[in-house]
Coordinates of C-alpha atoms in Angstrom, one line a residue:
X1 CA -98.3 110.8 50.9
X2 CA -99.4 110.9 54.4
X3 CA -97.1 111.9 57.1
X4 CA -95.5 109.1 59.2
X5 CA -97.0 108.6 62.5
X6 CA -94.6 109.3 65.4
X7 CA -93.5 106.4 67.5
X8 CA -94.4 106.0 71.1
X9 CA -91.8 105.7 73.8
X10 CA -92.5 102.0 74.1
X11 CA -91.8 101.4 70.3
X12 CA -88.4 103.2 70.7
X13 CA -87.4 100.6 73.3
X14 CA -88.1 97.6 71.0
X15 CA -85.8 96.8 68.0
X16 CA -87.2 96.7 64.5
X17 CA -86.8 93.0 63.5
X18 CA -88.7 93.3 60.3
X19 CA -85.8 94.8 58.3
X20 CA -83.3 92.1 59.3
X21 CA -81.3 94.7 61.4
X22 CA -80.0 91.9 63.7
X23 CA -77.9 90.2 61.0
X24 CA -74.4 91.3 59.8
X25 CA -75.0 89.6 56.4
X26 CA -77.0 91.3 53.7
X27 CA -78.7 88.5 51.8
X28 CA -79.0 89.1 48.1
X29 CA -82.4 89.1 46.5
X30 CA -83.4 85.8 44.8
X31 CA -85.4 86.1 41.5
X32 CA -86.1 82.4 41.1
X33 CA -89.7 81.2 41.3
X34 CA -88.8 78.2 43.4
X35 CA -85.9 78.6 45.8
X36 CA -85.4 76.3 48.7
X37 CA -82.4 75.0 50.7
X38 CA -83.1 71.5 52.0
X39 CA -82.9 70.9 55.7
X40 CA -80.7 67.9 55.0
X41 CA -78.2 70.1 53.2
X42 CA -78.1 72.6 56.0
X43 CA -77.4 69.7 58.4
X44 CA -74.6 68.6 56.1
X45 CA -73.1 72.1 56.4
X46 CA -73.4 72.1 60.2
X47 CA -71.7 68.8 60.7
X48 CA -68.3 70.4 59.8
X49 CA -68.7 73.5 61.9
X50 CA -65.9 75.9 62.9
X51 CA -65.6 77.0 66.5
X52 CA -62.6 79.4 66.3
X53 CA -60.1 77.4 68.4
X54 CA -56.4 77.8 68.1
X55 CA -55.8 74.3 66.7
X56 CA -58.4 74.8 63.9
X57 CA -57.4 75.9 60.4
X58 CA -59.6 78.7 59.0
X59 CA -58.3 78.3 55.5
X60 CA -59.2 74.6 55.5
X61 CA -62.7 75.5 56.7
X62 CA -63.3 78.0 53.9
X63 CA -62.1 75.4 51.4
X64 CA -64.4 72.7 52.8
X65 CA -67.3 75.1 52.8
X66 CA -66.9 76.1 49.2
X67 CA -66.7 72.5 48.1
X68 CA -70.0 71.7 49.7
X69 CA -71.7 74.8 48.3
X70 CA -70.6 74.0 44.8
X71 CA -72.8 70.9 44.7
X72 CA -75.9 73.1 44.8
X73 CA -76.8 74.8 41.6
X74 CA -80.2 76.7 41.3
X75 CA -81.4 78.6 38.2
X76 CA -81.5 82.4 38.6
X77 CA -79.7 82.1 42.0
X78 CA -76.2 83.5 42.4
X79 CA -73.4 81.8 44.3
X80 CA -73.2 84.7 46.8
X81 CA -76.8 84.2 47.6
X82 CA -76.3 80.6 48.5
X83 CA -73.0 81.1 50.3
X84 CA -74.1 84.0 52.4
X85 CA -77.2 82.1 53.5
X86 CA -75.4 78.9 54.4
X87 CA -72.2 80.3 56.0
X88 CA -73.7 81.1 59.4
X89 CA -74.7 77.4 59.8
X90 CA -71.0 76.4 59.4
X91 CA -70.0 78.4 62.5
X92 CA -70.5 77.7 66.2
X93 CA -69.4 79.0 69.6
X94 CA -66.8 81.7 69.4
X95 CA -66.9 82.0 65.6
X96 CA -70.7 82.4 65.6
X97 CA -70.5 85.2 68.2
X98 CA -67.9 87.0 66.1
X99 CA -70.2 87.0 63.1
X100 CA -73.1 88.4 65.1
X101 CA -70.9 91.2 66.6
X102 CA -69.5 92.5 63.3
X103 CA -72.4 95.0 62.9
X104 CA -75.6 95.2 61.0
X105 CA -75.3 94.8 57.2
X106 CA -71.5 94.6 57.2
X107 CA -71.1 91.8 54.6
X108 CA -73.1 92.1 51.3
X109 CA -70.7 89.9 49.2
X110 CA -68.9 86.6 49.8
X111 CA -65.5 88.1 49.3
X112 CA -65.9 90.6 52.1
X113 CA -67.2 87.9 54.5
X114 CA -64.4 85.4 53.7
X115 CA -61.7 88.1 54.0
X116 CA -63.0 89.3 57.4
X117 CA -63.2 85.7 58.6
X118 CA -59.5 85.0 57.6
X119 CA -58.3 88.2 59.2
X120 CA -60.0 87.4 62.4
X121 CA -59.0 83.8 62.8
X122 CA -55.7 83.9 60.9
X123 CA -54.1 87.0 62.2
X124 CA -50.5 88.3 62.2
X125 CA -49.4 86.2 65.1
X126 CA -50.6 82.9 63.7
X127 CA -49.2 83.8 60.3
X128 CA -45.8 84.5 61.7
X129 CA -45.9 81.1 63.5
X130 CA -46.7 79.2 60.4
X131 CA -44.0 81.0 58.4
X132 CA -41.5 80.2 61.1
X133 CA -42.5 76.5 60.9
X134 CA -42.0 76.5 57.2
X135 CA -38.6 78.2 57.4
X136 CA -37.3 75.9 60.1
X137 CA -38.8 72.7 58.9
X138 CA -37.1 69.5 60.3
X139 CA -37.8 65.9 59.8
X140 CA -37.9 63.7 62.9
X141 CA -36.0 60.4 63.0
X142 CA -39.2 58.3 63.1
X143 CA -41.0 60.1 60.2
X144 CA -41.0 58.7 56.7
X145 CA -40.4 60.7 53.6
X146 CA -44.0 60.6 52.6
X147 CA -45.2 61.9 56.0
X148 CA -42.6 64.7 56.0
X149 CA -43.6 65.8 52.5
X150 CA -47.3 65.8 53.4
X151 CA -46.7 67.8 56.6
X152 CA -44.7 70.3 54.6
X153 CA -47.5 70.8 52.1
X154 CA -50.0 71.1 55.0
X155 CA -48.0 74.0 56.4
X156 CA -48.2 75.8 53.1
X157 CA -51.9 75.1 52.8
X158 CA -52.6 76.6 56.2
X159 CA -50.7 79.7 55.3
X160 CA -51.2 80.4 51.6
X161 CA -49.9 84.0 52.0
X162 CA -46.5 82.9 53.4
X163 CA -44.7 84.8 50.6
X164 CA -41.8 82.3 50.4
X165 CA -40.7 81.6 46.8
X166 CA -40.9 78.1 45.3
X167 CA -37.2 77.5 45.0
X168 CA -36.6 78.4 48.7
X169 CA -39.4 76.1 49.8
X170 CA -37.7 73.1 47.9
X171 CA -34.3 74.0 49.4
X172 CA -35.8 74.4 52.9
X173 CA -37.5 71.0 52.7
X174 CA -34.3 69.3 51.4
X175 CA -32.1 70.8 54.2
X176 CA -34.6 69.8 56.8
X177 CA -34.4 66.1 55.9
X178 CA -32.3 63.6 57.8
X179 CA -28.8 62.7 56.5
X180 CA -30.0 59.3 55.3
X181 CA -32.9 60.7 53.2
X182 CA -30.7 63.5 51.7
X183 CA -28.3 60.8 50.5
X184 CA -31.2 58.8 49.2
X185 CA -32.6 61.8 47.2
X186 CA -29.2 62.7 45.8
X187 CA -28.6 59.2 44.6
X188 CA -32.1 59.2 42.9
X189 CA -31.4 62.6 41.3
X190 CA -28.1 61.4 39.7
X191 CA -25.7 63.1 42.0
X192 CA -27.2 66.1 43.7
X193 CA -30.7 67.5 44.0
X194 CA -29.3 71.1 43.8
X195 CA -28.4 70.5 40.1
X196 CA -32.1 70.2 39.3
X197 CA -34.5 73.1 38.6
X198 CA -37.2 73.8 41.2
X199 CA -39.9 72.1 39.1
X200 CA -37.8 69.0 38.4
X201 CA -36.7 68.8 42.1
X202 CA -40.3 69.0 43.3
X203 CA -41.5 66.4 40.8
X204 CA -38.7 64.0 42.0
X205 CA -39.5 64.5 45.7
X206 CA -43.2 63.9 45.0
X207 CA -42.4 60.6 43.1
X208 CA -40.1 59.4 45.9
X209 CA -42.6 60.3 48.6
X210 CA -45.4 58.4 46.8
X211 CA -43.1 55.4 46.3
X212 CA -42.2 55.6 50.1
X213 CA -45.9 55.6 50.9
X214 CA -46.5 52.5 48.7
X215 CA -43.8 50.5 50.6
X216 CA -44.9 51.2 54.1
X217 CA -43.2 48.1 55.5
X218 CA -39.8 49.0 54.0
X219 CA -36.8 50.6 55.7
X220 CA -38.2 54.2 55.2
X221 CA -41.5 53.6 57.0
X222 CA -42.0 55.4 60.3
X223 CA -41.8 53.3 63.4
X224 CA -44.7 54.3 65.6
X225 CA -44.9 52.5 69.0
X226 CA -48.2 51.9 70.7
X227 CA -49.0 52.5 74.4
X228 CA -47.6 49.1 75.5
X229 CA -44.7 48.8 73.0
X230 CA -41.2 48.7 74.4
X231 CA -38.0 49.4 72.5
X232 CA -35.6 46.5 72.1
X233 CA -32.7 48.3 73.7
X234 CA -34.9 49.3 76.7
X235 CA -36.1 45.7 77.1
X236 CA -32.5 44.4 77.0
X237 CA -31.4 47.0 79.6
X238 CA -34.2 46.0 81.9
X239 CA -33.4 42.3 81.6
X240 CA -29.7 42.9 82.4
X241 CA -30.7 45.0 85.4
X242 CA -33.0 42.3 86.7
X243 CA -30.3 39.7 86.4
X244 CA -27.8 41.9 88.1
X245 CA -30.2 42.4 91.0
X246 CA -30.8 38.7 91.3
X247 CA -27.1 38.0 91.3
X248 CA -26.5 40.6 94.1
X249 CA -29.2 38.9 96.1
X250 CA -27.6 35.5 95.5
X251 CA -24.2 36.8 96.7
X252 CA -25.8 38.3 99.8
X253 CA -27.5 35.0 100.6
X254 CA -24.4 32.8 99.9
X255 CA -22.2 35.1 102.1
X256 CA -24.2 34.2 105.1
X257 CA -23.2 30.5 104.8
X258 CA -19.5 31.0 104.4
X259 CA -17.4 29.8 107.3
X260 CA -14.1 31.4 108.1
X261 CA -11.2 29.0 108.0
X262 CA -9.2 31.1 110.6
X263 CA -11.7 31.7 113.4
X264 CA -14.4 29.1 112.6
X265 CA -17.2 31.8 112.6
X266 CA -19.8 31.8 109.9
X267 CA -20.7 35.0 108.0
X268 CA -17.4 36.0 106.5
X269 CA -14.5 34.6 104.6
X270 CA -10.8 34.2 105.7
X271 CA -9.7 37.3 103.8
X272 CA -12.3 39.3 105.7
X273 CA -11.6 37.9 109.1
X274 CA -11.0 40.5 111.8
X275 CA -8.4 38.2 113.6
X276 CA -6.3 38.1 110.4
X277 CA -6.6 41.8 110.0
X278 CA -5.3 42.5 113.4
X279 CA -1.8 41.2 112.4
X280 CA -2.0 37.6 113.4
X281 CA -0.1 35.3 111.0
X282 CA -1.6 32.2 109.4
X283 CA 0.3 29.9 111.7
X284 CA -1.0 31.7 114.8
X285 CA -4.5 31.6 113.4
X286 CA -4.3 27.9 112.7
X287 CA -3.0 27.3 116.3
X288 CA -5.8 29.4 117.6
X289 CA -8.3 27.4 115.6
X290 CA -6.9 24.0 116.6
X291 CA -6.8 25.0 120.3
X292 CA -10.6 25.7 120.3
X293 CA -12.4 22.5 121.3
X294 CA -14.8 21.2 118.7
X295 CA -18.3 20.8 119.6
X296 CA -19.3 17.2 119.1
X297 CA -22.8 18.1 117.9
X298 CA -21.8 20.9 115.6
X299 CA -24.0 20.4 112.5
X300 CA -21.8 22.8 110.5
X301 CA -18.6 21.0 111.1
X302 CA -16.4 20.4 108.0
X303 CA -15.0 17.1 109.5
X304 CA -16.6 14.0 111.1
X305 CA -19.3 14.8 113.6
X306 CA -19.2 12.6 116.6
X307 CA -22.8 13.3 117.5
X308 CA -24.1 11.7 114.4
X309 CA -23.5 8.2 115.7
X310 CA -26.0 8.8 118.6
X311 CA -28.7 10.1 116.2
X312 CA -31.4 7.4 115.8
X313 CA -32.0 8.5 112.2
X314 CA -28.5 7.4 111.1
X315 CA -28.7 4.0 113.0
X316 CA -28.8 0.9 110.9
X317 CA -29.3 -1.7 113.6
X318 CA -32.5 -3.8 113.7
X319 CA -34.1 -3.0 117.0
X320 CA -36.9 -5.5 116.5
X321 CA -34.4 -8.3 116.0
X322 CA -32.6 -7.4 119.2
X323 CA -35.8 -7.4 121.2
X324 CA -37.1 -10.6 119.8
X325 CA -34.1 -12.7 118.8
X326 CA -34.9 -15.8 116.7
X327 CA -34.7 -19.2 118.4
X328 CA -31.4 -21.1 117.8
X329 CA -31.4 -23.6 115.1
X330 CA -31.2 -27.3 116.2
X331 CA -30.6 -28.9 112.9
X332 CA -27.7 -30.9 114.2
X333 CA -27.2 -33.2 117.2
X334 CA -25.2 -31.5 119.9
X335 CA -22.6 -33.7 121.6
X336 CA -23.1 -34.7 125.2
X337 CA -22.3 -31.9 127.6
X338 CA -22.6 -29.2 124.9
X339 CA -24.1 -25.9 126.0
X340 CA -25.3 -23.3 123.5
X341 CA -23.9 -19.9 124.0
X342 CA -26.1 -16.8 123.8
X343 CA -25.6 -14.5 120.8
X344 CA -23.1 -11.7 121.1
X345 CA -25.6 -8.9 120.6
X346 CA -27.9 -10.4 123.2
X347 CA -25.1 -10.4 125.8
X348 CA -24.3 -6.9 124.8
X349 CA -27.9 -5.8 125.3
X350 CA -28.2 -7.5 128.6
X351 CA -25.0 -5.8 129.8
X352 CA -26.2 -2.5 128.6
X353 CA -29.6 -3.0 130.4
X354 CA -27.9 -3.8 133.7
X355 CA -27.6 -0.8 135.9
X356 CA -24.3 -0.2 137.7
X357 CA -24.4 -0.3 141.5
X358 CA -25.4 3.0 142.8
X359 CA -23.0 4.7 145.2
X360 CA -23.9 7.1 147.9

């Protein structure tokens, strides 16, 4: 064997990419004669990628990834060889950077890679939070039994290492339900759910939750309001408030037309009159009101208005007939020496048209 040629300084400054030193995954050797991963399948894996955000579930991502990889079976190709080659395509952003930074050749089996992935994105802090949500589970008033049970199972699936025994989980779920649903479950169990075994109690809750999901329009269905939905009580309160506001405006408007019976001034009632509040008796106030001369042209007077008779709108006399009186009828023979008298209204108009003699 010949001696290896020494590298130049330039070669020491360039990484050796021929040995796969830039990858943290050691890909197993494939002995199959024909081995190919279709680009369509790689795109199928990339569509459900994991970014490493706080609201993402790493356990759910591993489960979904394994389901997709199980549909590919190739002779003489191990499952680890397929999973280790496809898993980098299921990551993006922060999760993809983590896989690259784990070091060269760190993961040579799928178990090592999956465990490191869960430790990174499902740490102690997130595990403690999920355990606390399980231990303090509470059902909101607008949540159905089916939705509460599915949410409780989702918390267990997100934290499979919670360490809470099965009997404590059933008891925690029962205690977290509303009073109405606890009575409902106790009646279905024949008295009390606590008299059942953990397996029997879980089967009963699953049946009741499935039945509650089947009857979505029943009394146990959750009431979810949209963006423009308004509660009936809120709508009634708004209607009453609007009516009260209109009534207050009506009272303010009607108070401006009230005329005081004591002083004759508009804008206040008799019980709010300042004259009456000063100690004047009702008899004195009436004498004061009667002593004030009434304006003949007061349009707001409660009695007969003398000015109305001079208003031409309220006159009923026929002015045309007065200006052009009809000729007298001569249907009968007047006796000798008879002189017809002028009509009364004509004499009245002539007297009214005569001007009195002017005096110096």
